[in-house]
Coordinates of C-alpha atoms in Angstrom, one line a residue:
Chain A
X1 CA 127.2 129.1 92.3
X2 CA 125.1 127.4 89.6
X3 CA 126.9 126.8 86.3
X4 CA 124.7 127.3 83.2
X5 CA 125.1 123.6 82.2
X6 CA 123.8 122.3 85.6
X7 CA 120.5 120.5 84.9
X8 CA 120.0 119.5 88.5
X9 CA 121.1 121.5 91.5
X10 CA 120.7 121.2 95.3
X11 CA 121.6 124.0 97.6
X12 CA 121.5 123.4 101.3
X13 CA 118.6 121.0 100.7
X14 CA 116.9 119.6 103.8
X15 CA 114.5 116.6 103.4
X16 CA 112.3 114.6 105.7
X17 CA 108.9 113.2 106.5
X18 CA 106.2 115.7 107.5
X19 CA 108.0 118.4 109.5
X20 CA 110.8 116.1 110.7
X21 CA 114.1 116.7 108.9
X22 CA 116.0 113.5 108.4
X23 CA 118.8 114.8 106.2
X24 CA 120.2 118.3 105.5
X25 CA 123.1 120.1 104.0
X26 CA 122.7 118.4 100.6
X27 CA 124.7 120.4 98.1
X28 CA 125.6 119.4 94.5
X29 CA 125.3 120.3 90.9
X30 CA 124.8 117.8 88.1
X31 CA 125.5 118.7 84.4
X32 CA 123.3 117.5 81.6
X33 CA 123.9 113.9 80.4
X34 CA 125.5 112.8 83.6
X35 CA 124.5 109.9 85.8
X36 CA 124.1 110.5 89.5
X37 CA 123.8 107.7 92.0
X38 CA 122.4 108.3 95.5
X39 CA 123.8 105.9 98.0
X40 CA 123.8 105.2 101.7
X41 CA 122.6 102.7 104.3
X42 CA 118.9 101.6 104.2
X43 CA 116.5 104.1 105.6
X44 CA 118.9 107.1 105.3
X45 CA 116.5 109.0 103.0
X46 CA 117.7 108.2 99.5
X47 CA 114.2 107.8 98.1
X48 CA 113.0 110.9 100.0
X49 CA 115.9 112.9 98.4
X50 CA 114.9 111.6 95.0
X51 CA 111.3 112.6 95.6
X52 CA 112.4 116.1 96.6
X53 CA 114.7 116.4 93.6
X54 CA 111.9 115.4 91.2
X55 CA 109.4 117.8 92.8
X56 CA 107.2 115.1 94.2
X57 CA 107.8 116.4 97.8
X58 CA 108.6 119.9 98.8
X59 CA 112.0 120.4 100.5
X60 CA 112.0 121.2 104.2
X61 CA 114.8 123.6 103.7
X62 CA 117.2 124.9 101.0
X63 CA 116.5 124.8 97.4
X64 CA 116.6 122.4 94.5
X65 CA 116.2 123.0 90.8
X66 CA 115.7 120.6 87.9
X67 CA 116.0 121.8 84.3
X68 CA 116.5 125.3 85.7
X69 CA 113.1 125.3 87.5
X70 CA 112.5 125.3 91.2
X71 CA 109.5 123.0 91.3
X72 CA 108.5 124.0 94.8
X73 CA 107.9 127.6 93.8
X74 CA 107.2 127.4 90.1
X75 CA 103.7 128.4 88.8
X76 CA 101.4 125.5 88.1
X77 CA 101.8 125.6 84.3
X78 CA 105.6 125.8 84.4
X79 CA 105.6 123.0 87.0
X80 CA 103.4 120.7 84.9
X81 CA 105.5 121.4 81.7
X82 CA 108.7 120.7 83.6
X83 CA 107.3 117.5 85.1
X84 CA 106.5 116.2 81.6
X85 CA 110.3 116.5 80.8
X86 CA 111.0 114.1 83.7
X87 CA 110.6 110.4 84.0
X88 CA 110.2 108.5 87.3
X89 CA 110.5 104.9 88.2
X90 CA 109.0 104.2 91.6
X91 CA 110.4 101.6 94.0
X92 CA 107.3 99.5 93.6
X93 CA 107.0 100.2 89.9
X94 CA 103.5 101.8 90.4
X95 CA 102.1 100.4 87.2
X96 CA 98.4 100.9 86.6
X97 CA 97.0 97.6 87.7
X98 CA 94.0 97.4 85.4
X99 CA 96.0 98.3 82.2
X100 CA 98.3 96.0 80.2
X101 CA 102.0 96.8 80.1
X102 CA 101.5 98.3 76.6
X103 CA 98.7 100.5 77.8
X104 CA 100.7 101.6 80.8
X105 CA 103.5 102.8 78.5
X106 CA 101.0 104.2 75.9
X107 CA 99.0 106.2 78.5
X108 CA 101.3 109.3 78.8
X109 CA 102.0 109.2 75.0
X110 CA 98.3 109.4 74.2
X111 CA 98.0 112.4 76.6
X112 CA 101.0 114.4 75.4
X113 CA 102.1 113.2 71.9
X114 CA 100.5 114.2 68.7
X115 CA 101.5 111.3 66.5
X116 CA 98.7 109.0 65.2
X117 CA 97.6 106.0 67.4
X118 CA 99.5 103.6 65.1
X119 CA 102.8 105.4 65.7
X120 CA 102.2 105.7 69.5
X121 CA 101.6 102.0 69.7
X122 CA 104.8 101.3 67.8
X123 CA 106.6 103.7 70.1
X124 CA 105.2 101.9 73.2
X125 CA 106.2 98.5 71.7
X126 CA 109.7 99.8 71.1
X127 CA 110.0 101.1 74.6
X128 CA 109.0 97.8 76.0
X129 CA 111.3 96.0 73.6
X130 CA 114.1 98.2 74.9
X131 CA 113.7 96.8 78.4
X132 CA 113.2 93.2 77.1
X133 CA 109.5 93.0 77.5
X134 CA 108.5 92.5 73.9
X135 CA 106.9 89.1 74.8
X136 CA 104.9 90.5 77.7
X137 CA 103.3 93.6 76.5
X138 CA 99.7 92.3 76.6
X139 CA 100.0 91.1 80.2
X140 CA 98.6 92.8 83.2
X141 CA 100.9 93.9 86.0
X142 CA 99.4 91.2 88.2
X143 CA 100.6 88.5 85.7
X144 CA 104.3 89.4 85.7
X145 CA 107.1 89.1 88.2
X146 CA 108.5 91.9 90.3
X147 CA 111.6 92.3 88.0
X148 CA 109.4 92.5 84.9
X149 CA 107.2 95.1 86.6
X150 CA 110.4 97.1 87.4
X151 CA 111.4 97.0 83.7
X152 CA 107.9 98.0 82.6
X153 CA 108.1 100.9 85.0
X154 CA 111.3 102.0 83.3
X155 CA 109.7 101.7 79.9
X156 CA 106.8 104.0 81.2
X157 CA 109.3 106.4 82.7
X158 CA 111.0 106.7 79.2
X159 CA 107.6 107.1 77.4
X160 CA 108.0 110.8 76.6
X161 CA 111.8 110.8 76.0
X162 CA 112.4 112.7 79.2
X163 CA 115.5 114.8 79.7
X164 CA 116.0 113.6 83.3
X165 CA 115.0 110.1 84.5
X166 CA 114.8 109.3 88.2
X167 CA 115.1 105.6 89.0
X168 CA 114.4 104.4 92.5
X169 CA 116.3 101.1 92.9
X170 CA 116.0 100.0 89.3
X171 CA 118.1 96.8 89.8
X172 CA 116.2 95.6 92.8
X173 CA 114.6 92.2 92.0
X174 CA 116.4 91.8 88.8
X175 CA 118.7 88.9 87.9
X176 CA 122.3 89.7 87.2
X177 CA 121.9 89.4 83.4
X178 CA 118.9 91.7 83.3
X179 CA 120.6 94.1 85.7
X180 CA 123.6 94.2 83.4
X181 CA 121.3 94.8 80.4
X182 CA 119.7 97.6 82.3
X183 CA 123.1 99.2 83.0
X184 CA 123.7 99.0 79.2
X185 CA 120.4 100.5 78.5
X186 CA 121.0 103.4 80.8
X187 CA 124.4 104.1 79.2
X188 CA 122.9 103.9 75.7
X189 CA 120.0 106.2 76.6
X190 CA 122.5 108.7 77.9
X191 CA 124.6 108.3 74.7
X192 CA 121.7 108.5 72.3
X193 CA 119.5 111.2 73.9
X194 CA 121.9 112.8 76.3
X195 CA 119.5 111.8 79.1
X196 CA 120.5 112.7 82.6
X197 CA 119.8 110.0 85.1
X198 CA 119.5 110.0 88.9
X199 CA 119.2 106.6 90.5
X200 CA 119.1 105.2 94.0
X201 CA 121.0 102.0 94.1
X202 CA 122.9 99.6 96.4
X203 CA 124.6 97.8 93.6
X204 CA 128.2 99.0 93.9
X205 CA 129.5 97.3 90.8
X206 CA 126.7 98.8 88.8
X207 CA 127.3 102.2 90.3
X208 CA 131.0 102.0 89.5
X209 CA 130.2 101.1 86.0
X210 CA 127.6 103.7 85.1
X211 CA 127.5 106.6 87.5
X212 CA 129.5 109.7 86.9
X213 CA 128.8 111.1 90.4
X214 CA 127.7 109.8 93.7
X215 CA 125.9 111.4 96.6
X216 CA 126.6 109.6 99.9
X217 CA 124.0 110.2 102.6
X218 CA 125.3 109.8 106.2
X219 CA 122.3 109.0 108.5
X220 CA 124.5 109.2 111.7
X221 CA 125.4 112.8 110.9
X222 CA 122.0 113.6 109.3
X223 CA 123.9 115.3 106.5
X224 CA 125.2 114.6 103.0
X225 CA 128.5 112.9 103.7
X226 CA 130.2 113.2 100.4
X227 CA 129.7 114.0 96.7
X228 CA 132.0 113.0 93.9
X229 CA 132.9 110.4 91.3
X230 CA 132.2 106.9 92.7
X231 CA 135.7 105.7 92.0
X232 CA 137.0 108.4 94.4
X233 CA 135.2 106.6 97.2
X234 CA 137.4 103.6 96.7
X235 CA 140.3 105.6 97.9
X236 CA 141.2 105.3 101.6
X237 CA 141.4 109.1 101.7
X238 CA 137.7 109.4 100.8
X239 CA 134.9 110.1 103.3
X240 CA 135.3 107.1 105.7
X241 CA 131.8 105.9 105.7
X242 CA 131.4 106.2 102.0
X243 CA 134.7 104.4 101.6
X244 CA 133.5 101.6 103.9
X245 CA 130.2 101.3 102.0
X246 CA 131.9 101.0 98.7
X247 CA 134.7 98.7 99.9
X248 CA 132.4 96.3 101.8
X249 CA 129.9 96.0 98.9
X250 CA 132.5 95.7 96.2
X251 CA 132.9 92.3 94.6
X252 CA 136.1 90.8 96.2
Chain B
X1 CA 98.3 118.7 68.5
X2 CA 100.1 117.8 65.2
X3 CA 102.0 120.6 63.5
X4 CA 103.2 120.5 59.9
X5 CA 107.0 120.3 60.4
X6 CA 109.3 122.2 58.1
X7 CA 111.3 119.0 57.3
X8 CA 108.9 116.2 57.8
X9 CA 110.0 112.6 58.4
X10 CA 110.5 110.7 55.1
X11 CA 111.5 107.3 54.0
X12 CA 112.2 106.1 50.4
X13 CA 112.9 102.6 49.3
X14 CA 115.0 101.5 46.3
X15 CA 115.6 97.9 45.1
X16 CA 119.1 97.4 44.0
X17 CA 120.3 95.1 41.2
X18 CA 121.5 92.5 43.7
X19 CA 118.0 92.2 45.0
X20 CA 118.6 94.0 48.3
X21 CA 116.6 97.0 49.3
X22 CA 117.9 100.4 50.5
X23 CA 115.7 102.5 52.7
X24 CA 116.8 106.1 52.9
X25 CA 115.6 107.9 56.0
X26 CA 115.4 111.6 55.9
X27 CA 113.9 114.6 57.7
X28 CA 113.2 115.5 61.3
X29 CA 111.6 112.6 63.3
X30 CA 109.3 113.6 66.2
X31 CA 106.7 111.7 68.1
X32 CA 104.4 114.8 67.6
X33 CA 103.9 114.0 63.9
X34 CA 102.9 110.9 61.9
X35 CA 105.7 108.7 60.6
X36 CA 105.8 107.7 56.9
X37 CA 104.4 104.3 55.7
X38 CA 106.6 102.2 53.5
X39 CA 106.4 98.9 51.7
X40 CA 109.3 96.7 50.9
X41 CA 110.1 93.2 49.8
X42 CA 113.0 90.9 50.6
X43 CA 115.0 90.0 53.6
X44 CA 118.1 92.1 52.9
X45 CA 117.6 95.7 53.9
X46 CA 120.1 98.5 54.3
X47 CA 119.1 101.6 56.1
X48 CA 120.8 104.9 55.2
X49 CA 120.4 108.3 56.9
X50 CA 122.3 110.8 54.7
X51 CA 119.5 113.4 54.9
X52 CA 118.4 112.7 58.5
X53 CA 117.9 115.7 60.6
X54 CA 116.9 115.5 64.3
X55 CA 115.2 112.5 65.8
X56 CA 113.6 111.3 69.0
X57 CA 112.6 107.7 69.9
X58 CA 109.9 107.8 67.3
X59 CA 112.6 106.9 64.7
X60 CA 114.1 103.8 66.4
X61 CA 110.4 102.8 67.2
X62 CA 109.6 103.1 63.5
X63 CA 112.6 101.0 62.5
X64 CA 111.7 98.5 65.1
X65 CA 108.1 98.2 63.8
X66 CA 109.1 97.8 60.2
X67 CA 112.3 95.8 60.2
X68 CA 112.3 93.7 63.4
X69 CA 111.6 90.5 61.4
X70 CA 114.1 91.2 58.6
X71 CA 116.8 88.6 58.5
X72 CA 119.7 90.8 57.2
X73 CA 119.3 94.3 58.4
X74 CA 122.3 96.5 57.7
X75 CA 122.5 99.4 60.1
X76 CA 126.1 100.4 59.4
X77 CA 125.2 103.6 57.6
X78 CA 123.1 104.9 60.5
X79 CA 124.5 107.4 63.0
X80 CA 126.1 105.6 65.9
X81 CA 123.6 106.7 68.6
X82 CA 120.6 105.7 66.4
X83 CA 122.2 102.3 65.7
X84 CA 122.7 101.8 69.4
X85 CA 119.0 102.4 70.1
X86 CA 117.9 100.0 67.4
X87 CA 120.3 97.3 68.4
X88 CA 119.2 97.4 72.0
X89 CA 115.7 96.1 71.2
X90 CA 114.8 92.4 71.1
X91 CA 112.7 90.9 68.4
X92 CA 109.5 89.2 69.3
X93 CA 106.4 88.0 67.6
X94 CA 104.5 86.6 70.6
X95 CA 102.4 89.7 71.2
X96 CA 101.1 89.5 67.7
X97 CA 100.0 85.9 68.3
X98 CA 98.4 86.9 71.5
X99 CA 96.6 89.8 69.9
X100 CA 94.4 87.5 67.7
X101 CA 90.7 88.0 68.5
X102 CA 88.9 84.8 69.5
X103 CA 86.0 83.7 67.4
X104 CA 82.3 83.9 68.5
X105 CA 82.2 80.2 69.4
X106 CA 85.4 80.5 71.3
X107 CA 84.1 83.5 73.2
X108 CA 81.0 81.6 74.1
X109 CA 83.0 78.7 75.3
X110 CA 85.2 81.0 77.4
X111 CA 82.1 82.6 78.9
X112 CA 80.7 79.2 79.7
X113 CA 83.9 78.1 81.4
X114 CA 84.2 81.3 83.3
X115 CA 80.6 81.1 84.5
X116 CA 80.9 77.5 85.6
X117 CA 84.2 78.3 87.4
X118 CA 82.6 81.3 89.1
X119 CA 79.7 79.1 90.4
X120 CA 82.1 76.5 91.5
X121 CA 84.2 79.1 93.4
X122 CA 81.0 80.5 95.0
X123 CA 80.0 77.0 96.3
X124 CA 83.5 76.4 97.4
X125 CA 83.4 79.6 99.4
X126 CA 80.0 78.6 100.9
X127 CA 81.6 75.2 101.9
X128 CA 84.6 76.9 103.4
X129 CA 82.4 79.3 105.4
X130 CA 80.3 76.4 106.7
X131 CA 83.4 74.5 107.6
X132 CA 84.8 77.5 109.4
X133 CA 81.5 77.8 111.3
X134 CA 81.7 74.1 112.2
X135 CA 85.3 74.6 113.6
X136 CA 84.1 77.6 115.5
X137 CA 81.4 75.5 117.2
X138 CA 84.0 72.9 118.0
X139 CA 86.2 75.7 119.5
X140 CA 88.9 75.0 116.9
X141 CA 88.6 78.1 114.7
X142 CA 91.2 80.8 114.7
X143 CA 89.2 83.9 114.4
X144 CA 90.3 87.5 114.6
X145 CA 88.0 88.6 117.4
X146 CA 89.4 92.1 117.3
X147 CA 87.8 92.4 113.8
X148 CA 84.5 91.0 115.2
X149 CA 84.2 93.7 117.8
X150 CA 85.2 96.3 115.2
X151 CA 82.6 95.1 112.8
X152 CA 79.9 95.1 115.5
X153 CA 80.6 98.8 115.7
X154 CA 81.0 99.7 112.0
X155 CA 78.3 97.4 110.6
X156 CA 75.9 97.8 113.5
X157 CA 76.1 100.9 115.6
X158 CA 77.4 103.1 112.8
X159 CA 74.5 102.1 110.6
X160 CA 71.8 103.3 113.1
X161 CA 71.3 106.7 111.5
X162 CA 70.8 105.5 107.9
X163 CA 68.6 102.6 109.2
X164 CA 66.5 105.0 111.2
X165 CA 66.1 107.4 108.3
X166 CA 65.1 104.8 105.8
X167 CA 62.9 102.8 108.3
X168 CA 61.0 106.0 109.3
X169 CA 60.5 107.0 105.6
X170 CA 59.4 103.5 104.7
X171 CA 56.7 103.4 107.4
X172 CA 55.7 106.9 106.5
X173 CA 55.2 106.1 102.8
X174 CA 53.3 102.9 103.5
X175 CA 51.0 104.7 105.9
X176 CA 50.4 107.5 103.4
X177 CA 49.6 105.1 100.5
X178 CA 47.6 102.9 102.8
X179 CA 45.5 105.7 104.1
X180 CA 44.5 106.8 100.6
X181 CA 43.2 103.3 99.8
X182 CA 41.6 102.5 103.2
X183 CA 39.8 105.9 103.3
X184 CA 37.7 104.7 100.3
X185 CA 36.3 101.9 102.3
X186 CA 36.1 103.7 105.6
X187 CA 38.8 101.5 107.2
X188 CA 41.5 104.0 108.0
X189 CA 42.0 102.4 111.4
X190 CA 43.6 99.5 109.7
X191 CA 46.5 101.6 108.5
X192 CA 48.2 100.7 111.8
X193 CA 47.8 97.0 111.0
X194 CA 49.1 97.5 107.5
X195 CA 52.2 99.4 108.6
X196 CA 53.1 97.3 111.7
X197 CA 52.5 94.0 110.0
X198 CA 54.5 95.0 106.8
X199 CA 57.3 96.4 108.8
X200 CA 57.5 93.5 111.2
X201 CA 57.2 90.6 108.7
X202 CA 58.8 92.2 105.6
X203 CA 60.1 95.7 105.3
X204 CA 62.1 96.0 108.5
X205 CA 64.2 92.9 107.5
X206 CA 64.3 93.7 103.8
X207 CA 65.3 97.3 104.2
X208 CA 68.0 96.5 106.7
X209 CA 69.3 93.7 104.5
X210 CA 69.6 96.0 101.5
X211 CA 71.3 98.6 103.6
X212 CA 73.8 96.0 104.8
X213 CA 74.5 95.1 101.2
X214 CA 75.0 98.7 100.1
X215 CA 77.0 99.6 103.1
X216 CA 78.7 96.6 104.6
X217 CA 79.0 94.0 101.8
X218 CA 80.7 96.6 99.5
X219 CA 83.0 97.6 102.4
X220 CA 84.0 93.9 103.0
X221 CA 84.6 93.3 99.3
X222 CA 86.9 96.3 99.1
X223 CA 88.8 95.4 102.3
X224 CA 89.4 91.8 101.3
X225 CA 90.0 92.7 97.7
X226 CA 92.7 95.2 98.7
X227 CA 94.2 92.6 100.9
X228 CA 94.3 90.3 97.9
X229 CA 96.1 93.0 95.9
X230 CA 98.8 93.4 98.6
X231 CA 99.1 89.6 99.1
X232 CA 98.0 89.9 102.8
X233 CA 95.7 86.9 102.4
X234 CA 98.6 84.9 101.0
X235 CA 100.6 86.1 104.0
X236 CA 97.9 84.6 106.3
X237 CA 97.9 81.3 104.4
X238 CA 101.7 80.9 104.8
X239 CA 101.2 81.6 108.5
X240 CA 98.8 78.6 108.6
X241 CA 95.7 80.8 109.0
X242 CA 92.6 80.3 106.9
X243 CA 91.5 83.7 105.5
X244 CA 87.9 82.6 105.4
X245 CA 88.1 81.7 109.0
X246 CA 90.3 84.5 110.2
X247 CA 88.9 87.4 108.2
X248 CA 85.5 86.2 106.9
X249 CA 84.0 84.5 110.0
X250 CA 84.3 87.6 112.3
X251 CA 82.7 89.7 109.7
X252 CA 79.9 87.2 108.9
X253 CA 79.2 86.7 112.6
X254 CA 79.1 90.4 113.4
X255 CA 76.7 91.2 110.6
X256 CA 74.5 88.2 111.2
X257 CA 74.2 89.3 114.8
X258 CA 73.7 93.0 114.1
X259 CA 71.3 93.0 111.1
X260 CA 68.4 91.4 113.2
X261 CA 68.9 94.0 115.9
X262 CA 68.9 96.8 113.2
X263 CA 65.8 95.2 111.6
X264 CA 64.0 95.3 115.0
X265 CA 65.1 98.9 115.4
X266 CA 63.9 99.7 111.8
X267 CA 60.6 98.1 112.5
X268 CA 59.9 100.3 115.5
X269 CA 61.0 103.4 113.7
X270 CA 58.9 102.4 110.7
X271 CA 55.8 101.9 112.9
X272 CA 56.6 105.3 114.4
X273 CA 56.8 106.8 110.9
X274 CA 53.4 105.3 110.1
X275 CA 52.0 106.8 113.3
X276 CA 53.2 110.3 112.3
X277 CA 51.1 110.2 109.1
X278 CA 48.1 108.3 110.6
X279 CA 47.9 110.6 113.5
X280 CA 48.3 113.7 111.4
X281 CA 45.0 112.7 109.7
X282 CA 42.1 110.9 111.3
X283 CA 43.6 108.6 114.0
X284 CA 44.6 109.3 117.6
X285 CA 47.9 108.0 119.0
X286 CA 46.1 105.6 121.3
X287 CA 43.9 104.2 118.5
X288 CA 47.0 103.6 116.4
X289 CA 49.0 101.9 119.1
X290 CA 46.1 99.7 120.2
X291 CA 45.8 98.5 116.6
X292 CA 49.6 97.9 116.4
X293 CA 49.5 95.7 119.5
X294 CA 46.6 93.7 118.1
X295 CA 48.3 93.3 114.7
X296 CA 51.7 92.2 115.7
X297 CA 51.9 88.7 116.9
X298 CA 55.0 86.8 118.2
X299 CA 54.8 84.7 115.1
X300 CA 55.1 87.8 112.8
X301 CA 57.9 89.1 115.0
X302 CA 59.8 85.8 114.7
X303 CA 59.3 85.8 110.9
X304 CA 61.0 89.2 110.7
X305 CA 63.8 88.1 112.9
X306 CA 64.4 84.8 111.1
X307 CA 64.5 86.7 107.7
X308 CA 66.9 89.3 109.0
X309 CA 69.3 86.7 110.3
X310 CA 69.4 85.2 106.9
X311 CA 69.7 88.6 105.2
X312 CA 72.5 89.6 107.4
X313 CA 74.4 86.3 106.7
X314 CA 73.8 86.8 102.9
X315 CA 75.0 90.4 102.9
X316 CA 78.2 89.5 104.8
X317 CA 78.9 86.4 102.8
X318 CA 78.4 88.2 99.5
X319 CA 81.0 90.8 100.6
X320 CA 83.5 88.3 101.8
X321 CA 83.1 86.1 98.8
X322 CA 83.4 88.8 96.2
X323 CA 86.4 90.3 98.1
X324 CA 88.1 86.9 98.2
X325 CA 87.9 86.4 94.5
X326 CA 88.7 90.0 93.5
X327 CA 91.2 90.4 90.7
X328 CA 94.4 92.0 92.0
X329 CA 93.9 95.4 90.5
X330 CA 92.3 98.7 91.3
X331 CA 89.5 97.9 88.8
X332 CA 89.2 94.4 90.3
X333 CA 88.6 95.8 93.8
X334 CA 86.0 98.2 92.4
X335 CA 84.2 95.4 90.5
X336 CA 84.3 93.3 93.7
X337 CA 82.5 96.0 95.6
X338 CA 79.9 96.5 92.9
X339 CA 79.2 92.8 92.4
X340 CA 79.0 92.2 96.2
X341 CA 76.1 94.7 96.4
X342 CA 74.4 93.3 93.4
X343 CA 74.9 89.7 94.5
X344 CA 73.8 90.4 98.0
X345 CA 70.6 92.3 97.1
X346 CA 69.7 89.7 94.5
X347 CA 70.1 86.8 96.9
X348 CA 68.2 88.7 99.6
X349 CA 65.2 89.3 97.3
X350 CA 65.3 85.7 96.0
X351 CA 65.5 84.3 99.5
X352 CA 62.7 86.6 100.7
X353 CA 60.5 85.1 98.0
X354 CA 61.5 81.6 99.1
X355 CA 60.7 82.6 102.7
X356 CA 57.3 83.8 101.7
X357 CA 56.5 80.4 100.0
X358 CA 57.9 78.4 102.9
X359 CA 56.1 80.4 105.6
X360 CA 52.9 80.2 103.7
X361 CA 53.2 76.4 103.4
X362 CA 53.6 76.0 107.1
X363 CA 51.0 78.7 107.8
X364 CA 53.5 80.6 109.8

């Protein structure tokens, strides 16, 4: 049953590559303003699940809705309008290589926001300053490190003040200081704008700090293993593989 | 896209007796409408938001833009969530320094430096290619022979249809134009000489070289440029493989081998094209072919082959060179493909002119 406050739902969702199902039985509901972490061993389909949840890929079974819209069946106009309310950080950042970081962040603003150019530029500068890239806004993606590209990707994902942001491994390639700053940013975004965040991550300390709920994907069973608050997985009574994942990765 | 909001964003400044300034923020702040402009003095600013309605990130962006350099910025009167968003940013001035436009003289200097560096890189690549060829002759080159065979197919066999079409049409056009002129002096029989000599010595090689630039050089530049973007060439280097040798040499060898063969093919097809026009008018097939055999000498044939070897080498080198220096971006790869075609065609035409002078000097 879907509660009215649920901003992201998954009912019997099956995901995969092409026609091949790699993970099924994914059921959960996420309320607005919550942070969901998708965890599991490498190659279990975390990024694929995120793509399905955000409407980039069609599910192979079941149903998923975001902001109350089933993107797989929605009409083109409704789908486009809903997608504009989402932000997405890709694993490889996917910055436009021939644009500077500022232009990358400005691009969606110019397309969809009505403020004058001067304000859009200030807005893009602010978003880059939020992720600590105030010094690098005139650089091209080829001139910055992988960690900086990741942060620039986050700034672009935040360009239109989305209601839901999907982050595919946001901490990968970041130093601990920046990673901690990013956690802080995620929490403040949620606090200030009530943004819902869905992230794929392997950083257990970070997940324990910021996530409200966790989906654990079990590749051996080919199903979602567990869903719940991440601290629950620390309990020995939790789903054994999820408990093992959290216990092994936890800082001693 | 802008709508006039019922409660537009506003900001009012007031200088207090102690010299500090209060900026009162009011209204609904949205990125869909213009933000207000304000002027203020002093380094002690207090922001208030008693009449603030709703806001999105346009408000913290506005605060960031106006007050990031202020020494004493008091945010305590702002709502907690707005304060959090403002405090999360970092102040920086470096982008403003970077944004200064260089002067005309500086731009000219930059252009000069970029040009000289580009020429130096081109000569360096020629040197690397020559060195790779040398190592190949000594049997010490590490070449991707799989690429060589693939390029023989893609740059050679796959180009047959376009070479046939353009060669046929070139011969046909030359015969048509030639016939009009030669008919005036009653020498239409010489149209066969004109077409066969032009195709053998000049047009067969030139057309094929241009096709190789448009088709193969651009392809090489895109391939190698994309490999630059994904750091595949760096991966080869750390494996101890020279990219010019491993990737460039098989391509250059394949095209240098295939372009002469394609040029010979284009020559035959062009002569055939000329025959179609000539024999549709006043010549018989046997008359035409007899004149062709008389006109084409081994020397003319060799001239065409020598040129086509050079043109093949130039087209392949231009593609490999531009690909190897492509900027690591989508635009860079596109530019590499374009400049490869332009560079290749220019060098082919220039070298054709040089060949004409040299062959004339040696009466070849």
